[in-house]
Short mmCIF file of C-alpha atoms and ligand atoms in Angstrom, two decimals:
data_model
loop_
_atom_site.label_atom_id
_atom_site.label_comp_id
_atom_site.label_asym_id
_atom_site.label_seq_id
_atom_site.Cartn_x
_atom_site.Cartn_y
_atom_site.Cartn_z
CA LEU A 156 0.40 -0.19 -0.18
CA LEU A 157 3.02 2.60 0.72
CA LEU A 158 4.56 1.47 -2.36
CA MET A 159 1.74 2.36 -4.21
CA LEU A 160 0.65 5.20 -2.41
CA SER A 161 4.18 6.73 -2.93
CA VAL A 162 3.65 6.39 -6.94
CA LEU A 163 1.03 7.73 -6.98
CA LEU A 164 2.77 10.45 -5.38
CA VAL A 165 5.29 10.84 -7.24
CA ALA A 166 3.23 10.48 -11.06
CA CYS A 167 0.73 14.04 -9.63
CA GLY A 168 3.80 15.13 -8.69
CA SER A 169 5.32 15.13 -12.14
CA SER A 170 1.99 15.95 -13.27
CA GLU A 171 2.04 18.86 -12.19
CA SER A 172 5.50 20.08 -12.67
CA SER A 173 4.55 19.32 -16.20
CA ASN A 174 1.64 21.66 -15.68
CA ASN A 175 4.46 24.24 -14.56
CA GLY A 176 6.41 24.25 -17.49
CA ASN A 177 3.56 24.05 -19.93
CA SER A 178 2.21 27.28 -18.15
CA ALA A 179 5.23 28.76 -17.43
CA ALA A 180 7.50 28.12 -21.03
CA GLY A 181 5.16 27.27 -23.33
CA ASP A 182 6.63 23.23 -24.62
CA SER A 183 5.27 22.73 -28.21
CA GLY A 184 2.67 20.58 -28.82
CA GLU A 185 0.65 20.88 -25.48
CA LYS A 186 -1.31 23.66 -24.58
CA LYS A 187 -0.31 26.42 -22.97
CA VAL A 188 -2.70 26.68 -19.19
CA LEU A 189 -3.13 30.68 -18.38
CA ARG A 190 -4.18 30.53 -14.89
CA ILE A 191 -6.23 33.43 -13.67
CA SER A 192 -6.40 34.45 -9.58
CA LEU A 193 -9.02 36.23 -8.01
CA GLY A 194 -9.97 37.04 -4.69
CA LEU A 195 -13.72 37.13 -5.93
CA ASN A 196 -16.10 34.17 -5.23
CA ASP A 197 -17.57 32.28 -8.23
CA GLN A 198 -21.31 34.40 -7.55
CA THR A 199 -19.24 38.12 -9.11
CA PRO A 200 -19.17 39.37 -12.39
CA LEU A 201 -15.48 39.08 -11.98
CA TYR A 202 -15.40 35.69 -12.32
CA GLN A 203 -18.77 34.86 -14.77
CA SER A 204 -16.17 38.14 -17.06
CA SER A 205 -13.03 35.85 -16.96
CA LEU A 206 -14.70 32.69 -17.78
CA LYS A 207 -16.32 34.74 -21.14
CA PHE A 208 -12.38 35.36 -21.09
CA LYS A 209 -11.79 31.59 -21.40
CA GLU A 210 -14.75 31.44 -24.01
CA LEU A 211 -13.17 34.10 -26.10
CA VAL A 212 -9.47 32.37 -25.95
CA GLU A 213 -10.18 28.75 -26.56
CA GLU A 214 -13.01 29.44 -29.30
CA LYS A 215 -10.50 30.93 -31.06
CA THR A 216 -6.93 28.53 -30.55
CA ASP A 217 -6.22 25.06 -29.42
CA SER A 218 -2.58 25.89 -28.59
CA LEU A 219 -3.83 27.67 -24.89
CA GLU A 220 -6.26 26.67 -22.31
CA VAL A 221 -7.80 29.23 -19.50
CA GLU A 222 -8.02 27.80 -15.58
CA VAL A 223 -9.96 30.12 -13.57
CA TYR A 224 -9.38 29.84 -9.95
CA HIS A 225 -11.91 32.00 -7.09
CA SER A 226 -11.93 33.67 -3.55
CA GLY A 227 -8.34 33.55 -3.28
CA GLN A 228 -7.91 30.56 -3.59
CA ILE A 229 -4.16 30.91 -5.91
CA ALA A 230 -3.72 34.11 -3.90
CA ASP A 231 -4.23 37.51 -2.76
CA ASP A 232 -4.29 40.44 -5.12
CA ARG A 233 -1.28 41.55 -3.56
CA SER A 234 0.56 38.13 -3.71
CA ALA A 235 -0.70 37.38 -7.14
CA ILE A 236 0.80 40.50 -8.53
CA GLU A 237 4.13 39.29 -7.19
CA MET A 238 3.41 36.11 -8.72
CA LEU A 239 2.82 37.43 -12.29
CA GLN A 240 6.45 39.08 -11.90
CA PHE A 241 8.31 35.59 -11.43
CA GLY A 242 6.47 34.16 -13.60
CA THR A 243 4.78 31.59 -11.37
CA LEU A 244 1.40 32.61 -11.90
CA GLU A 245 0.10 33.82 -15.14
CA ILE A 246 -3.20 36.26 -14.97
CA THR A 247 -4.45 38.08 -12.02
CA ILE A 248 -7.74 40.54 -12.24
CA PRO A 249 -6.81 43.52 -9.07
CA SER A 250 -7.85 46.82 -7.66
CA THR A 251 -5.86 48.99 -8.75
CA ALA A 252 -5.40 50.52 -4.95
CA PRO A 253 -3.31 47.30 -3.89
CA PHE A 254 -0.72 47.93 -7.75
CA THR A 255 0.06 51.41 -6.28
CA THR A 256 2.95 49.91 -3.90
CA PHE A 257 4.26 48.91 -7.48
CA VAL A 258 3.27 51.81 -9.69
CA PRO A 259 2.51 55.21 -8.11
CA GLU A 260 0.17 56.15 -10.68
CA TYR A 261 -3.09 54.31 -9.94
CA GLY A 262 -3.40 56.49 -7.31
CA ILE A 263 -5.68 58.35 -8.94
CA PHE A 264 -8.36 56.61 -8.14
CA ASP A 265 -7.45 56.43 -4.53
CA LEU A 266 -8.74 60.19 -4.38
CA PRO A 267 -12.00 60.13 -3.10
CA PHE A 268 -14.95 61.73 -4.58
CA LEU A 269 -13.57 62.95 -7.71
CA LEU A 270 -14.85 60.53 -10.56
CA THR A 271 -18.69 60.28 -10.02
CA ASP A 272 -19.72 58.68 -13.02
CA THR A 273 -19.48 55.63 -15.30
CA LYS A 274 -19.78 58.06 -18.29
CA ILE A 275 -16.88 60.11 -17.16
CA VAL A 276 -15.21 57.13 -15.70
CA ASP A 277 -15.87 55.34 -19.38
CA SER A 278 -14.05 58.32 -21.58
CA VAL A 279 -11.51 59.13 -19.01
CA LEU A 280 -10.55 55.15 -19.30
CA GLN A 281 -11.59 53.64 -22.73
CA GLY A 282 -9.29 56.12 -23.72
CA PRO A 283 -6.10 57.79 -24.36
CA PHE A 284 -5.17 58.58 -20.70
CA GLY A 285 -6.26 55.28 -19.78
CA ASP A 286 -3.80 53.46 -22.76
CA LYS A 287 -0.83 55.69 -20.78
CA LEU A 288 -1.41 54.59 -17.36
CA ALA A 289 -1.71 51.16 -18.51
CA GLU A 290 0.96 50.98 -20.16
CA LYS A 291 3.32 51.94 -16.86
CA ALA A 292 1.95 48.36 -15.78
CA SER A 293 5.03 47.22 -17.43
CA SER A 294 7.65 48.50 -15.83
CA GLN A 295 7.09 45.93 -13.03
CA GLY A 296 7.19 42.86 -14.88
CA VAL A 297 3.36 42.88 -15.52
CA ILE A 298 1.18 44.33 -18.27
CA GLN A 299 -2.01 45.56 -18.25
CA LEU A 300 -4.36 44.29 -21.20
CA ALA A 301 -8.17 45.95 -20.42
CA TRP A 302 -9.45 48.39 -17.32
CA TRP A 303 -12.60 46.01 -16.06
CA GLU A 304 -14.82 47.28 -13.51
CA ASN A 305 -15.00 46.31 -9.30
CA GLY A 306 -17.36 50.38 -8.71
CA PHE A 307 -18.09 52.56 -6.69
CA ARG A 308 -17.16 51.55 -3.28
CA ASN A 309 -19.82 51.59 -0.11
CA LEU A 310 -19.20 51.73 3.48
CA THR A 311 -20.90 48.61 5.63
CA ASN A 312 -20.65 48.04 9.19
CA SER A 313 -22.13 46.47 11.98
CA LYS A 314 -22.28 49.10 14.90
CA LYS A 315 -25.07 52.26 14.23
CA PRO A 316 -26.55 53.61 11.31
CA ILE A 317 -23.14 56.41 9.46
CA LYS A 318 -25.45 59.35 8.71
CA THR A 319 -23.09 62.22 9.42
CA ILE A 320 -19.77 62.45 9.40
CA ASP A 321 -19.04 62.30 13.12
CA ASP A 322 -20.67 59.16 13.39
CA LEU A 323 -17.40 57.75 12.42
CA ASN A 324 -15.67 58.35 14.86
CA GLY A 325 -13.23 55.96 16.35
CA LEU A 326 -15.13 52.64 13.88
CA LYS A 327 -12.79 50.36 12.80
CA ILE A 328 -12.97 49.52 8.87
CA ARG A 329 -11.16 47.81 6.90
CA THR A 330 -9.78 49.49 3.66
CA MET A 331 -7.60 47.86 1.00
CA GLU A 332 -3.74 47.94 1.33
CA ASN A 333 -2.95 51.04 0.15
CA GLU A 334 -2.20 54.34 2.00
CA ILE A 335 -4.30 56.97 0.60
CA HIS A 336 -7.11 54.99 1.80
CA LEU A 337 -5.73 54.55 5.28
CA ALA A 338 -5.34 58.41 5.36
CA ALA A 339 -8.68 59.12 3.76
CA TRP A 340 -10.76 56.89 6.16
CA SER A 341 -8.42 58.61 9.60
CA ALA A 342 -9.13 62.11 8.06
CA MET A 343 -13.15 61.02 8.35
CA GLY A 344 -12.47 59.88 11.09
CA ALA A 345 -13.11 56.12 10.88
CA ASN A 346 -10.25 54.12 13.15
CA PRO A 347 -9.30 52.09 9.34
CA THR A 348 -6.84 49.00 9.18
CA PRO A 349 -5.27 47.60 5.79
CA MET A 350 -6.39 44.25 5.28
CA ALA A 351 -6.15 41.55 2.06
CA PHE A 352 -9.43 40.33 0.58
CA THR A 353 -9.05 37.14 1.69
CA GLU A 354 -9.40 37.51 5.28
CA LEU A 355 -11.97 40.18 5.48
CA PHE A 356 -14.71 38.14 5.93
CA THR A 357 -13.35 36.19 9.02
CA ALA A 358 -12.32 39.49 10.19
CA MET A 359 -16.21 41.21 10.36
CA GLN A 360 -17.36 38.03 11.52
CA GLN A 361 -14.63 37.76 14.49
CA LYS A 362 -15.65 41.20 15.08
CA THR A 363 -11.79 42.44 15.07
CA ILE A 364 -13.08 45.34 12.63
CA ASP A 365 -16.58 46.91 12.63
CA GLY A 366 -16.41 47.72 8.86
CA GLN A 367 -15.70 47.70 5.28
CA GLU A 368 -16.70 49.60 1.65
CA ASN A 369 -16.97 47.81 -1.37
CA PRO A 370 -19.45 48.15 -4.43
CA TYR A 371 -22.61 46.39 -3.64
CA PRO A 372 -22.03 43.71 -5.82
CA THR A 373 -19.44 42.08 -3.67
CA ILE A 374 -21.18 43.11 -0.98
CA HIS A 375 -24.51 41.22 -1.82
CA LEU A 376 -23.00 37.47 -3.47
CA GLU A 377 -20.13 37.87 -0.65
CA LYS A 378 -22.54 37.32 2.11
CA TYR A 379 -21.73 40.24 4.08
CA PRO A 380 -25.61 40.94 5.56
CA GLU A 381 -24.82 37.67 7.29
CA VAL A 382 -21.95 40.18 9.42
CA GLN A 383 -22.90 43.42 8.61
CA LYS A 384 -26.25 44.92 9.62
CA TYR A 385 -26.22 48.85 8.52
CA LEU A 386 -25.38 50.34 4.72
CA THR A 387 -24.85 53.76 3.59
CA GLU A 388 -24.48 54.79 0.37
CA THR A 389 -20.47 57.12 0.40
CA ASN A 390 -20.08 56.66 -3.25
CA HIS A 391 -16.44 57.56 -2.30
CA ILE A 392 -14.28 55.59 -4.58
CA TYR A 393 -14.54 54.07 -7.86
CA SER A 394 -12.59 51.05 -8.18
CA PRO A 395 -11.50 49.34 -11.48
CA PHE A 396 -10.15 45.71 -11.77
CA ILE A 397 -6.84 45.70 -14.03
CA PHE A 398 -6.30 42.77 -16.22
CA LEU A 399 -3.16 41.75 -15.74
CA ILE A 400 -1.02 39.33 -17.55
CA SER A 401 2.72 38.34 -16.27
CA GLN A 402 5.65 39.70 -18.90
CA LYS A 403 7.14 36.40 -18.86
CA THR A 404 3.77 34.69 -20.00
CA TRP A 405 3.69 36.80 -22.92
CA ASP A 406 6.54 36.82 -23.88
CA GLY A 407 6.26 32.85 -24.48
CA LEU A 408 3.18 33.34 -26.78
CA THR A 409 3.15 34.07 -30.50
CA GLU A 410 2.05 36.64 -31.63
CA GLU A 411 -1.12 35.11 -32.71
CA GLU A 412 -1.90 33.81 -29.24
CA ARG A 413 -1.46 37.76 -28.37
CA GLU A 414 -3.55 39.15 -30.17
CA ILE A 415 -6.58 36.61 -29.46
CA VAL A 416 -5.45 37.25 -25.28
CA LYS A 417 -5.49 40.77 -26.09
CA ASN A 418 -8.74 40.99 -27.71
CA ALA A 419 -10.06 38.48 -25.62
CA ALA A 420 -9.27 40.58 -22.42
CA ILE A 421 -11.04 43.67 -23.84
CA GLU A 422 -13.71 41.86 -25.08
CA ALA A 423 -14.77 40.18 -21.82
CA GLY A 424 -14.19 43.24 -20.08
CA GLU A 425 -16.70 45.24 -22.41
CA HIS A 426 -18.68 42.21 -20.88
CA ASN A 427 -17.80 43.21 -17.33
CA ARG A 428 -18.18 46.32 -17.32
CA ASN A 429 -21.93 45.58 -18.63
CA LEU A 430 -22.13 43.24 -15.70
CA SER A 431 -21.31 44.60 -13.13
CA ARG A 432 -23.12 47.73 -13.73
CA GLU A 433 -26.80 45.75 -14.00
CA THR A 434 -24.96 43.50 -10.88
CA ALA A 435 -24.47 46.64 -8.86
CA VAL A 436 -28.25 48.05 -9.55
CA SER A 437 -29.94 44.65 -8.41
CA SER A 438 -27.69 43.52 -5.90
CA LEU A 439 -28.87 47.34 -3.87
CA GLU A 440 -32.54 46.38 -4.51
CA GLU A 441 -31.22 42.88 -2.51
CA LEU A 442 -29.18 44.91 0.28
CA LYS A 443 -31.92 47.15 1.06
CA GLY A 444 -34.21 44.08 2.35
CA LEU A 445 -31.44 42.91 4.48
CA MET A 446 -29.67 45.65 5.35
CA GLU A 447 -30.78 49.16 7.18
CA TYR A 448 -30.14 51.38 4.22
CA ASN A 449 -28.63 55.13 4.01
CA LYS A 450 -27.62 57.76 1.69
CA ILE A 451 -24.83 60.58 1.95
CA GLU A 452 -26.19 63.25 0.23
CA GLY A 453 -26.35 67.10 0.56
CA ALA A 454 -24.52 68.84 3.05
CA GLU A 455 -23.26 65.58 5.03
CA LEU A 456 -21.68 64.58 1.02
CA GLU A 457 -19.85 68.03 1.75
CA ALA A 458 -18.69 67.55 5.21
CA PHE A 459 -16.90 63.97 3.54
CA LYS A 460 -15.64 65.67 0.51
CA ALA A 461 -14.13 68.71 3.29
CA ALA A 462 -13.24 65.70 5.53
CA VAL A 463 -10.49 64.52 2.48
CA GLN A 464 -9.44 67.68 0.50
CA PRO A 465 -6.29 67.29 2.62
CA VAL A 466 -5.22 63.63 1.57
CA ILE A 467 -6.21 64.59 -1.98
CA GLU A 468 -3.28 68.16 -2.04
CA LYS A 469 -1.25 65.43 -0.15
CA TYR A 470 -1.33 62.96 -1.87
CA LYS A 471 -1.13 64.40 -5.11
CA SER A 472 3.26 64.62 -4.99
CA THR A 473 3.34 60.72 -3.93
CA ILE A 474 1.52 60.02 -7.34
CA GLY A 475 2.83 62.45 -9.57
CA GLU A 476 1.51 66.37 -9.47
CA ASP A 477 1.43 67.03 -13.13
CA PHE A 478 -0.60 63.49 -13.57
CA VAL A 479 -2.72 63.88 -11.04
CA ASN A 480 -3.40 67.55 -13.38
CA GLU A 481 -3.72 65.38 -16.26
CA PHE A 482 -6.69 63.10 -15.38
CA LEU A 483 -8.62 66.03 -13.09
CA ALA A 484 -8.44 67.85 -17.00
CA GLU A 485 -9.64 64.52 -17.91
CA ILE A 486 -12.38 64.34 -15.44
CA GLU A 487 -13.60 68.11 -16.70
CA LYS A 488 -13.74 67.39 -20.09
CA ALA A 489 -16.39 64.72 -19.32
CA GLN A 490 -18.15 66.62 -17.99
CA GLN A 491 -18.76 68.76 -20.89
O1 KDG B 12 -10.38 39.56 -6.89
C1 KDG B 12 -10.50 40.83 -6.07
C2 KDG B 12 -10.47 41.10 -5.08
O2 KDG B 12 -8.81 40.44 -4.94
C3 KDG B 12 -10.35 42.75 -5.04
O3 KDG B 12 -9.03 43.91 -5.88
C4 KDG B 12 -11.67 43.25 -4.06
O4 KDG B 12 -11.89 45.01 -4.32
C5 KDG B 12 -11.63 44.21 -3.51
C6 KDG B 12 -11.14 44.58 -2.49
O5 KDG B 12 -12.04 45.09 -1.65
O6 KDG B 12 -10.08 43.62 -1.75
#
């Protein structure tokens, strides 16, 4: 029995290493495997659109196979990005926030209350400015092939309704691993803690934190109402997803395969934007029946904006003053 077991183990080991060999090096004659690492679960628009990407790639070529892993099965956002750099993972689709430690310019999205609707978002990202920013990723051993959508972020907590900025006082909020988010929530009076997405549900369940902020589809489909009672519409941040592929993987693809992968990432990105937006509407409807909901607006919204203004000013230079000004000009152009 022991002998059989060790033979089996060796067989498993070798098939795994040959599979890794395929994905990294792309041995001729065998399929190259593109694994996608996602933090969100298999109910979310992110996962559904990753399946769309798989379908688009696999219908165009027999040489590539796409495998989609959800719920942080492979890694959290930051570790997945590092794996791409090492060439030990092929694709990940993280939020931009944890990517700012690699490329600070992505921090424009972390400046609160600047992007206010999807029309402006599309006009800024689906054009030359979006392309220019995406090109900056390649300095880090990863290539951004497309803009996908996480969505507008809103606040939940287990303690009390948040109606005024004073209600945030001392509230323990999980943020993404991002300096500007920490500074912004501190400026609004909360007590923020950075944490990988993969640890978030347990932290809410065990009450080591009181609240968190994410787009409606995540709040609903990751079942946060099971551990959070209050939902506050703040729309404080527009959070993009970035479709990243390892430079090492890219180098191992033929010209034709690159074309297929890039086009599929863009087309599935369009699918993702539509699905995310539809789901944001339906998820909010569902959430209103499961949580106590209110919206920050009018004078109260102005108080939130005023509190984070010094943070915006402070981080302009970290991101790059000229680049932030270019971003602001793009927003203004889109508003006309
Ligand atoms: O797959 C994406 C998630 O890992 C993460 O980016 C979701 O917005 C998110 C968060 O709050 O960490």
